[in-house]
Amino acid sequence: MEKSFFKPEYDCIIIGSALAGMTAAITLRKKGFDNILILERQDMPGGVTTSFVRGGIELEASLHEMSSISSKECPLSVRKFLQENEIDVDWMKSDVAYRYVEPGLDCLVHSGENGTYERAAHDIALAVGDENGEIYERVLMFFHDCKKVYDSITGLADGKLLDIKLIENHIDLIRGLGYSLESVLKAYHLPSKVERILSAYWSYLGNTPDDLPYILYSYIVADYIGYGPYLCKKTSHELSLQLAECCTRMGIEIEYHQEVEKILVSDHHVVGVRLSSGQVLYSNYVISGAYPNTVYTKMIEPQEEVKKEAFKMLNSRQLGSTVFSLLLVLDQSPEELGIDTYMTFYAPSGMNYKKIAKSYHSSHDYRYTMNVCMNIVNKDCSPKGTTIYSITALPYPDGWKNVTPYNYETYKQRVAKEMIEMESKRLGISLKDHIKEIEFITPVSIAHYSKSFRGCIYGYKSCQNDSIGARIMTHNEELFIPGLAFAGAHQYAGDGMGPAINNGMQAAMDILSQWNKDVPAPLKKLIIKK
């Protein structure tokens, strides 16, 4: 029997209550869409932006730091969006952007305030023995050039990269298109040690510096280093709950334990969805949190409505990173354990990009990790005398293609042992002797919990032949089914919690654009507020 709480028809149905999906719903509601439905297969909102409890201690599942926040006095895009919608998250800023460690090199890079980079430039120059000399000036110049690109990207409202005004007013952005991070760094004539420190964030973006677009990297560096990384004091679940509460406050319907099995298309236009229960819900517009790989190959009904161009797009794009993360609760405080840094990038064999990438294409022996101690920024995140510590690698999904239900536990334990031993050696302590609780987040657990395609959390790999600039220019051409848009890491803004908010807003704009062009009869009664 059909459930009575569903309406006969919706202005838009959103698949998934992750950050992007809820942001899309909020944006559409403010633009005049009255009947919006979010369908979530889990019993809580947020997707992987969540937390869980082990041994009575709440552990962060995914969000170690967030970009595009900054201070209340100098808010960036995400904080502005949250403020505009009366979403009050308790943010905590990290004074340190990151620490980079490899054999013979250890550099602590501090974050700036409201877009300043002098302190970070000083840190890096000092680490290579040139505190206030030429290297300092060149590093500072690199940061300032990244900031110019950042300002251009954040200032673009319409995304028309071929507009003559863009060329006139955003020359630094235009000049950086087509170049890799590695090629741009070479232009500053910096020592190789400095290049390695500056490129530390590359793993967060899922590609090595020789193929990673400079434009994308400069945006991340300008944000995290100039304004600082921010954490949710009450874990990322606070952010998810606040967004869900905002949706409810605005009259947006969220229904949990509702899995969408099919997106229904008729006469080349979306007409609704079918749930796993068999119930059909009607709408001319659907925003999907599921990857296009899953949608176009399994979810569109009938399959004949999927254009060949959609499959060509899928075949031309590489999946970004998935994740293997160990979450540890340790039985002593950070001070007792000698842990004094919030975020550390560690390359135990040196920063050899090719070897690290090769290890990421395997199922173990990861040679580059991100190690986070939440207590350094949020002293109250765990009981007194304990520490929450995570060790994370960002492998590619193909490394786990041979994992089966029969060997999964063996793989998981092998990687965990390697990572704990590697990080114990760096810290000079035996982590395994201090573990009170341990939890694993693997590509398999991500795929199981979120149904993310092959456990991928980083969307499509951004590379020289498939950069964010190119994706923006071809974006409208890749909306292959009228009435269907996508919200998630697979959107062109890419991965991360901050970009998820921007991706959600973009998905809403995609729907609004389609609505304005060709209004299906059932929705002509809508009045869009400009």
C-alpha positions as semicolon CSV with decimal commas, in nm:
position;residue;x (nm);y (nm);z (nm)
1;M;0,000;0,000;0,000
2;E;0,135;0,344;-0,092
3;K;0,238;0,565;0,197
4;S;-0,003;0,851;0,250
5;F;0,256;1,111;0,346
6;F;0,379;1,150;-0,014
7;K;0,213;1,417;-0,230
8;P;0,069;1,339;-0,575
9;E;0,336;1,551;-0,744
10;Y;0,652;1,743;-0,656
11;D;0,822;2,041;-0,814
12;C;1,157;1,869;-0,764
13;I;1,272;1,539;-0,613
14;I;1,625;1,520;-0,475
15;I;1,796;1,184;-0,434
16;G;2,014;1,189;-0,122
17;S;2,036;1,425;0,175
18;A;2,411;1,490;0,152
19;L;2,531;1,849;0,180
20;A;2,494;1,914;-0,193
21;G;2,141;1,775;-0,207
22;M;2,017;1,978;0,090
23;T;2,188;2,291;-0,044
24;A;2,016;2,240;-0,379
25;A;1,680;2,206;-0,202
26;I;1,732;2,524;0,001
27;T;1,837;2,717;-0,310
28;L;1,536;2,600;-0,512
29;R;1,298;2,677;-0,227
30;K;1,425;3,035;-0,208
31;K;1,378;3,066;-0,584
32;G;1,012;2,974;-0,561
33;F;0,984;2,595;-0,581
34;D;0,714;2,507;-0,329
35;N;0,697;2,126;-0,317
36;I;1,044;1,979;-0,281
37;L;1,110;1,625;-0,166
38;I;1,443;1,485;-0,046
39;L;1,464;1,105;-0,040
40;E;1,733;0,950;0,183
41;R;1,805;0,577;0,208
42;Q;1,969;0,608;0,553
43;D;1,803;0,708;0,881
44;M;1,988;1,039;0,909
45;P;2,093;1,327;0,682
46;G;2,436;1,422;0,556
47;G;2,570;1,124;0,366
48;V;2,932;1,077;0,473
49;T;2,920;1,414;0,650
50;T;2,835;1,247;0,975
51;S;2,973;1,095;1,295
52;F;2,932;0,778;1,500
53;V;2,997;0,665;1,856
54;R;3,249;0,403;1,967
55;G;3,319;0,334;2,332
56;G;3,102;0,628;2,431
57;I;3,309;0,873;2,224
58;E;3,175;1,050;1,916
59;L;3,409;1,013;1,617
60;E;3,418;1,227;1,306
61;A;3,347;1,012;1,001
62;S;3,486;1,229;0,724
63;L;3,528;1,603;0,775
64;H;3,871;1,694;0,908
65;E;3,866;2,048;0,781
66;M;3,650;2,270;0,566
67;S;3,731;2,549;0,324
68;S;3,546;2,866;0,224
69;I;3,452;2,957;0,584
70;S;3,688;3,227;0,722
71;S;3,592;3,458;1,008
72;K;3,254;3,616;1,076
73;E;3,406;3,952;0,985
74;C;3,538;3,821;0,652
75;P;3,301;3,538;0,554
76;L;3,369;3,327;0,247
77;S;3,108;3,158;0,028
78;V;3,010;2,867;0,254
79;R;2,984;3,077;0,570
80;K;2,782;3,336;0,373
81;F;2,542;3,068;0,253
82;L;2,498;2,934;0,605
83;Q;2,450;3,284;0,752
84;E;2,196;3,379;0,486
85;N;1,993;3,072;0,578
86;E;2,027;3,115;0,955
87;I;2,235;2,800;0,991
88;D;2,450;2,849;1,299
89;V;2,747;2,611;1,312
90;D;3,010;2,646;1,584
91;W;3,330;2,674;1,376
92;M;3,683;2,637;1,512
93;K;3,981;2,763;1,313
94;S;4,313;2,581;1,301
95;D;4,612;2,811;1,338
96;V;4,812;2,556;1,136
97;A;4,724;2,479;0,773
98;Y;4,941;2,168;0,769
99;R;5,274;2,012;0,855
100;Y;5,475;1,845;0,581
101;V;5,720;1,569;0,677
102;E;5,957;1,357;0,470
103;P;6,306;1,223;0,552
104;G;6,526;1,525;0,621
105;L;6,246;1,782;0,591
106;D;5,988;1,895;0,846
107;C;5,788;2,212;0,784
108;L;5,498;2,353;0,985
109;V;5,289;2,589;0,770
110;H;5,066;2,831;0,960
111;S;4,742;2,963;0,818
112;G;4,679;3,333;0,772
113;E;4,396;3,565;0,870
114;N;4,142;3,688;0,617
115;G;4,361;3,622;0,315
116;T;4,717;3,683;0,436
117;Y;5,018;3,467;0,347
118;E;5,327;3,623;0,502
119;R;5,344;3,385;0,795
120;A;5,316;3,075;0,574
121;A;5,581;3,209;0,336
122;H;5,809;3,269;0,634
123;D;5,752;2,914;0,763
124;I;5,845;2,757;0,432
125;A;6,150;2,977;0,374
126;L;6,270;2,907;0,729
127;A;6,239;2,531;0,676
128;V;6,493;2,550;0,392
129;G;6,725;2,801;0,560
130;D;6,617;3,125;0,392
131;E;6,405;3,303;0,652
132;N;6,368;3,646;0,492
133;G;6,557;3,619;0,167
134;E;6,477;3,553;-0,196
135;I;6,291;3,227;-0,134
136;Y;6,056;3,401;0,105
137;E;5,974;3,661;-0,161
138;R;5,914;3,399;-0,429
139;V;5,693;3,185;-0,207
140;L;5,493;3,492;-0,108
141;M;5,458;3,581;-0,476
142;F;5,328;3,231;-0,548
143;F;5,065;3,266;-0,274
144;H;4,960;3,610;-0,397
145;D;4,925;3,479;-0,751
146;C;4,711;3,193;-0,620
147;K;4,499;3,452;-0,440
148;K;4,440;3,639;-0,767
149;V;4,309;3,322;-0,925
150;Y;4,097;3,255;-0,616
151;D;3,944;3,603;-0,630
152;S;3,864;3,560;-0,998
153;I;3,693;3,225;-0,947
154;T;3,489;3,341;-0,648
155;G;3,392;3,655;-0,836
156;L;3,250;3,471;-1,134
157;A;2,875;3,442;-1,117
158;D;2,777;3,324;-1,464
159;G;3,057;3,078;-1,547
160;K;3,099;3,208;-1,903
161;L;3,469;3,146;-1,945
162;L;3,469;3,280;-2,301
163;D;3,312;3,612;-2,211
164;I;3,535;3,901;-2,322
165;K;3,487;4,072;-1,985
166;L;3,637;3,768;-1,815
167;I;3,947;3,797;-2,030
168;E;3,974;4,166;-1,950
169;N;3,910;4,146;-1,575
170;H;4,051;3,805;-1,482
171;I;4,375;3,780;-1,675
172;D;4,547;3,578;-1,399
173;L;4,279;3,312;-1,420
174;I;4,299;3,298;-1,799
175;R;4,677;3,287;-1,791
176;G;4,674;2,988;-1,554
177;L;4,440;2,775;-1,765
178;G;4,611;2,482;-1,932
179;Y;4,905;2,464;-1,692
180;S;4,978;2,194;-1,436
181;L;5,078;2,269;-1,078
182;E;5,425;2,130;-1,143
183;S;5,486;2,349;-1,450
184;V;5,377;2,664;-1,266
185;L;5,593;2,589;-0,962
186;K;5,894;2,546;-1,191
187;A;5,838;2,900;-1,319
188;Y;5,909;3,042;-0,973
189;H;6,259;2,884;-0,969
190;L;6,217;2,745;-0,620
191;P;6,428;2,470;-0,458
192;S;6,275;2,123;-0,495
193;K;6,215;2,106;-0,119
194;V;5,999;2,417;-0,138
195;E;5,808;2,277;-0,435
196;R;5,731;1,963;-0,237
197;I;5,608;2,161;0,064
198;L;5,391;2,384;-0,154
199;S;5,234;2,093;-0,339
200;A;5,147;1,893;-0,024
201;Y;4,771;1,925;-0,078
202;W;4,781;1,738;-0,410
203;S;4,648;1,414;-0,259
204;Y;4,337;1,599;-0,136
205;L;4,263;1,672;-0,502
206;G;4,328;1,320;-0,624
207;N;4,599;1,380;-0,882
208;T;4,974;1,426;-0,895
209;P;5,125;1,775;-0,952
210;D;5,244;1,695;-1,304
211;D;4,883;1,645;-1,418
212;L;4,688;1,850;-1,162
213;P;4,549;2,178;-1,304
214;Y;4,716;2,476;-1,143
215;I;4,385;2,665;-1,133
216;L;4,221;2,409;-0,907
217;Y;4,523;2,378;-0,679
218;S;4,571;2,753;-0,647
219;Y;4,210;2,790;-0,534
220;I;4,258;2,535;-0,254
221;V;4,592;2,677;-0,142
222;A;4,464;3,035;-0,139
223;D;4,167;2,933;0,072
224;Y;4,323;2,696;0,327
225;I;4,646;2,888;0,378
226;G;4,514;3,243;0,346
227;Y;4,199;3,200;0,555
228;G;4,263;2,879;0,746
229;P;4,096;2,538;0,774
230;Y;3,786;2,523;0,993
231;L;3,635;2,238;1,194
232;C;3,285;2,185;1,329
233;K;3,312;2,185;1,708
234;K;3,037;1,922;1,734
235;T;3,163;1,717;1,435
236;S;3,033;1,742;1,080
237;H;2,706;1,582;1,189
238;E;2,624;1,921;1,342
239;L;2,648;2,075;0,994
240;S;2,427;1,804;0,842
241;L;2,162;1,836;1,114
242;Q;2,158;2,214;1,084
243;L;2,105;2,193;0,708
244;A;1,827;1,936;0,757
245;E;1,660;2,156;1,017
246;C;1,681;2,450;0,777
247;C;1,512;2,239;0,507
248;T;1,231;2,145;0,746
249;R;1,193;2,506;0,856
250;M;1,151;2,610;0,492
251;G;0,885;2,347;0,426
252;I;1,111;2,105;0,238
253;E;1,003;1,745;0,291
254;I;1,274;1,494;0,389
255;E;1,183;1,127;0,405
256;Y;1,431;0,871;0,541
257;H;1,461;0,497;0,469
258;Q;1,349;0,569;0,114
259;E;1,575;0,431;-0,158
260;V;1,529;0,541;-0,518
261;E;1,559;0,250;-0,758
262;K;1,476;0,417;-1,089
263;I;1,455;0,764;-1,242
264;L;1,162;0,756;-1,482
265;V;1,186;0,927;-1,821
266;S;0,916;0,966;-2,084
267;D;0,936;1,137;-2,419
268;H;1,293;1,258;-2,343
269;H;1,205;1,425;-2,011
270;V;1,212;1,322;-1,645
271;V;0,867;1,238;-1,508
272;G;0,945;1,093;-1,165
273;V;1,116;0,820;-0,964
274;R;1,032;0,470;-0,846
275;L;1,130;0,364;-0,494
276;S;1,264;0,021;-0,402
277;S;0,923;-0,041;-0,247
278;G;0,772;-0,007;-0,593
279;Q;0,596;0,323;-0,525
280;V;0,614;0,585;-0,801
281;L;0,655;0,955;-0,719
282;Y;0,598;1,217;-0,986
283;S;0,808;1,520;-1,073
284;N;0,944;1,677;-1,390
285;Y;1,273;1,754;-1,214
286;V;1,514;1,528;-1,029
287;I;1,852;1,611;-0,874
288;S;2,067;1,304;-0,817
289;G;2,331;1,260;-0,551
290;A;2,423;0,929;-0,712
291;Y;2,714;0,930;-0,956
292;P;2,632;0,958;-1,328
293;N;2,802;0,617;-1,366
294;T;2,528;0,460;-1,156
295;V;2,245;0,675;-1,289
296;Y;2,308;0,627;-1,661
297;T;2,388;0,256;-1,643
298;K;2,135;0,136;-1,383
299;M;1,878;0,395;-1,282
300;I;1,728;0,549;-1,596
301;E;1,410;0,377;-1,710
302;P;1,380;0,306;-1,995
303;Q;1,750;0,272;-2,075
304;E;1,684;0,382;-2,433
305;E;1,643;0,737;-2,303
306;V;2,016;0,758;-2,222
307;K;2,206;0,922;-2,507
308;K;2,526;0,769;-2,641
309;E;2,701;1,094;-2,549
310;A;2,639;1,019;-2,180
311;F;2,832;0,692;-2,203
312;K;3,109;0,865;-2,397
313;M;3,137;1,119;-2,116
314;L;3,160;0,843;-1,854
315;N;3,427;0,659;-2,053
316;S;3,633;0,975;-2,097
317;R;3,651;1,055;-1,727
318;Q;3,863;0,890;-1,461
319;L;3,731;0,833;-1,111
320;G;3,895;1,034;-0,837
321;S;4,005;0,900;-0,502
322;T;3,836;0,680;-0,250
323;V;3,957;0,655;0,111
324;F;4,116;0,423;0,365
325;S;4,111;0,579;0,709
326;L;4,185;0,451;1,057
327;L;4,006;0,630;1,339
328;L;4,178;0,571;1,672
329;V;4,084;0,657;2,027
330;L;4,407;0,655;2,228
331;D;4,434;0,610;2,604
332;Q;4,648;0,918;2,677
333;S;4,629;1,289;2,602
334;P;4,815;1,439;2,302
335;E;5,064;1,597;2,545
336;E;5,138;1,261;2,707
337;L;5,181;1,098;2,366
338;G;5,398;1,379;2,231
339;I;5,149;1,473;1,957
340;D;5,150;1,848;1,896
341;T;5,020;1,902;1,540
342;Y;4,667;1,902;1,408
343;M;4,731;1,801;1,045
344;T;5,041;1,629;0,902
345;F;5,116;1,515;0,548
346;Y;5,372;1,234;0,572
347;A;5,579;1,092;0,286
348;P;5,798;0,828;0,458
349;S;5,989;0,748;0,139
350;G;6,006;1,105;0,014
351;M;5,773;1,289;-0,220
352;N;5,805;1,074;-0,530
353;Y;5,471;1,144;-0,698
354;K;5,490;0,853;-0,941
355;K;5,565;0,596;-0,671
356;I;5,298;0,737;-0,440
357;A;5,039;0,731;-0,719
358;K;5,140;0,373;-0,797
359;S;5,085;0,277;-0,433
360;Y;4,742;0,445;-0,447
361;H;4,653;0,218;-0,740
362;S;4,721;-0,085;-0,519
363;S;4,538;-0,222;-0,218
364;H;4,810;-0,152;0,039
365;D;5,155;-0,001;0,111
366;Y;5,036;0,357;0,080
367;R;5,333;0,592;0,074
368;Y;5,159;0,919;0,155
369;T;4,923;0,970;0,449
370;M;4,728;1,249;0,615
371;N;4,741;1,227;0,993
372;V;4,501;1,430;1,205
373;C;4,471;1,493;1,578
374;M;4,137;1,665;1,637
375;N;4,224;1,743;2,002
376;I;4,487;2,000;1,900
377;V;4,213;2,231;1,767
378;N;3,917;2,105;1,970
379;K;4,045;2,008;2,315
380;D;3,701;1,888;2,423
381;C;3,641;1,648;2,133
382;S;3,720;1,350;2,358
383;P;3,729;1,285;2,735
384;K;4,024;1,413;2,934
385;G;4,322;1,179;2,910
386;T;4,228;1,051;2,563
387;T;4,311;1,144;2,204
388;I;4,124;1,108;1,877
389;Y;4,373;1,036;1,601
390;S;4,320;0,942;1,238
391;I;4,555;0,804;0,973
392;T;4,425;0,839;0,618
393;A;4,532;0,751;0,266
394;L;4,342;0,840;-0,049
395;P;4,383;0,547;-0,290
396;Y;4,209;0,508;-0,624
397;P;3,911;0,272;-0,657
398;D;4,087;0,037;-0,901
399;G;4,325;-0,067;-0,622
400;W;4,036;-0,245;-0,453
401;K;3,893;-0,420;-0,759
402;N;4,016;-0,762;-0,641
403;V;3,872;-0,730;-0,291
404;T;3,596;-0,985;-0,225
405;P;3,382;-1,075;0,077
406;Y;3,630;-1,356;0,140
407;N;3,953;-1,151;0,149
408;Y;3,818;-0,812;0,266
409;E;3,912;-0,863;0,630
410;T;4,266;-0,970;0,532
411;Y;4,312;-0,662;0,314
412;K;4,173;-0,431;0,581
413;Q;4,393;-0,565;0,860
414;R;4,702;-0,559;0,637
415;V;4,661;-0,193;0,546
416;A;4,584;-0,099;0,906
417;K;4,897;-0,273;1,033
418;E;5,114;-0,097;0,774
419;M;4,970;0,247;0,845
420;I;4,991;0,216;1,224
421;E;5,352;0,099;1,208
422;M;5,445;0,376;0,966
423;E;5,288;0,651;1,176
424;S;5,425;0,503;1,501
425;K;5,774;0,529;1,357
426;R;5,721;0,894;1,271
427;L;5,578;0,981;1,612
428;G;5,830;0,773;1,805
429;I;5,561;0,588;2,000
430;S;5,382;0,256;1,966
431;L;5,029;0,356;1,870
432;K;4,898;0,000;1,896
433;D;4,985;-0,004;2,267
434;H;4,754;0,295;2,328
435;I;4,447;0,204;2,124
436;K;4,119;0,203;2,320
437;E;3,893;0,198;2,014
438;I;3,961;0,155;1,642
439;E;3,733;0,196;1,344
440;F;3,802;0,145;0,974
441;I;3,665;0,349;0,685
442;T;3,742;0,171;0,359
443;P;3,631;0,195;-0,005
444;V;3,401;-0,097;0,071
445;S;3,240;0,069;0,373
446;I;3,193;0,394;0,177
447;A;3,025;0,204;-0,108
448;H;2,808;0,013;0,138
449;Y;2,696;0,315;0,342
450;S;2,652;0,580;0,075
451;K;2,614;0,366;-0,239
452;S;2,884;0,586;-0,389
453;F;3,010;0,435;-0,715
454;R;3,302;0,203;-0,631
455;G;3,339;0,383;-0,298
456;C;3,460;0,698;-0,472
457;I;3,431;1,018;-0,267
458;Y;3,629;1,254;-0,491
459;G;3,418;1,266;-0,805
460;Y;3,608;1,259;-1,132
461;K;3,982;1,313;-1,141
462;S;4,073;1,668;-1,239
463;C;4,355;1,653;-1,490
464;Q;4,505;1,849;-1,775
465;N;4,271;1,706;-2,038
466;D;3,967;1,727;-1,810
467;S;4,004;2,039;-1,597
468;I;3,745;2,241;-1,411
469;G;3,769;2,511;-1,679
470;A;3,684;2,266;-1,955
471;R;3,403;2,117;-1,747
472;I;3,245;2,456;-1,692
473;M;3,248;2,528;-2,065
474;T;3,091;2,191;-2,153
475;H;2,864;2,165;-1,850
476;N;2,534;2,253;-2,018
477;E;2,607;2,011;-2,301
478;E;2,641;1,730;-2,045
479;L;2,290;1,769;-1,906
480;F;2,187;1,479;-2,126
481;I;1,834;1,422;-1,995
482;P;1,604;1,725;-1,960
483;G;1,485;1,758;-1,603
484;L;1,786;1,574;-1,455
485;A;2,077;1,740;-1,272
486;F;2,351;1,613;-1,042
487;A;2,466;1,733;-0,700
488;G;2,781;1,594;-0,544
489;A;3,155;1,552;-0,586
490;H;3,086;1,449;-0,946
491;Q;2,979;1,807;-1,027
492;Y;3,245;2,030;-1,183
493;A;3,342;2,206;-0,858
494;G;3,484;1,872;-0,744
495;D;3,531;1,711;-0,406
496;G;3,525;1,835;-0,050
497;M;3,263;1,961;0,194
498;G;3,304;2,324;0,090
499;P;3,268;2,245;-0,282
500;A;2,966;2,027;-0,196
501;I;2,777;2,342;-0,094
502;N;2,876;2,511;-0,420
503;N;2,785;2,198;-0,618
504;G;2,440;2,198;-0,460
505;M;2,382;2,559;-0,560
506;Q;2,497;2,479;-0,914
507;A;2,256;2,185;-0,938
508;A;1,972;2,415;-0,837
509;M;2,078;2,663;-1,105
510;D;2,079;2,380;-1,361
511;I;1,719;2,296;-1,274
512;L;1,614;2,662;-1,281
513;S;1,780;2,707;-1,619
514;Q;1,596;2,407;-1,762
515;W;1,267;2,518;-1,608
516;N;1,296;2,860;-1,768
517;K;1,374;2,714;-2,111
518;D;1,101;2,452;-2,140
519;V;0,833;2,444;-1,873
520;P;0,645;2,112;-1,873
521;A;0,268;2,160;-1,846
522;P;0,220;2,028;-1,489
523;L;0,462;2,288;-1,351
524;K;0,349;2,601;-1,530
525;K;0,178;2,713;-1,212
526;L;0,519;2,773;-1,049
527;I;0,628;3,132;-1,002
528;I;1,005;3,166;-0,995
529;K;1,132;3,446;-0,773
530;K;1,417;3,621;-0,949
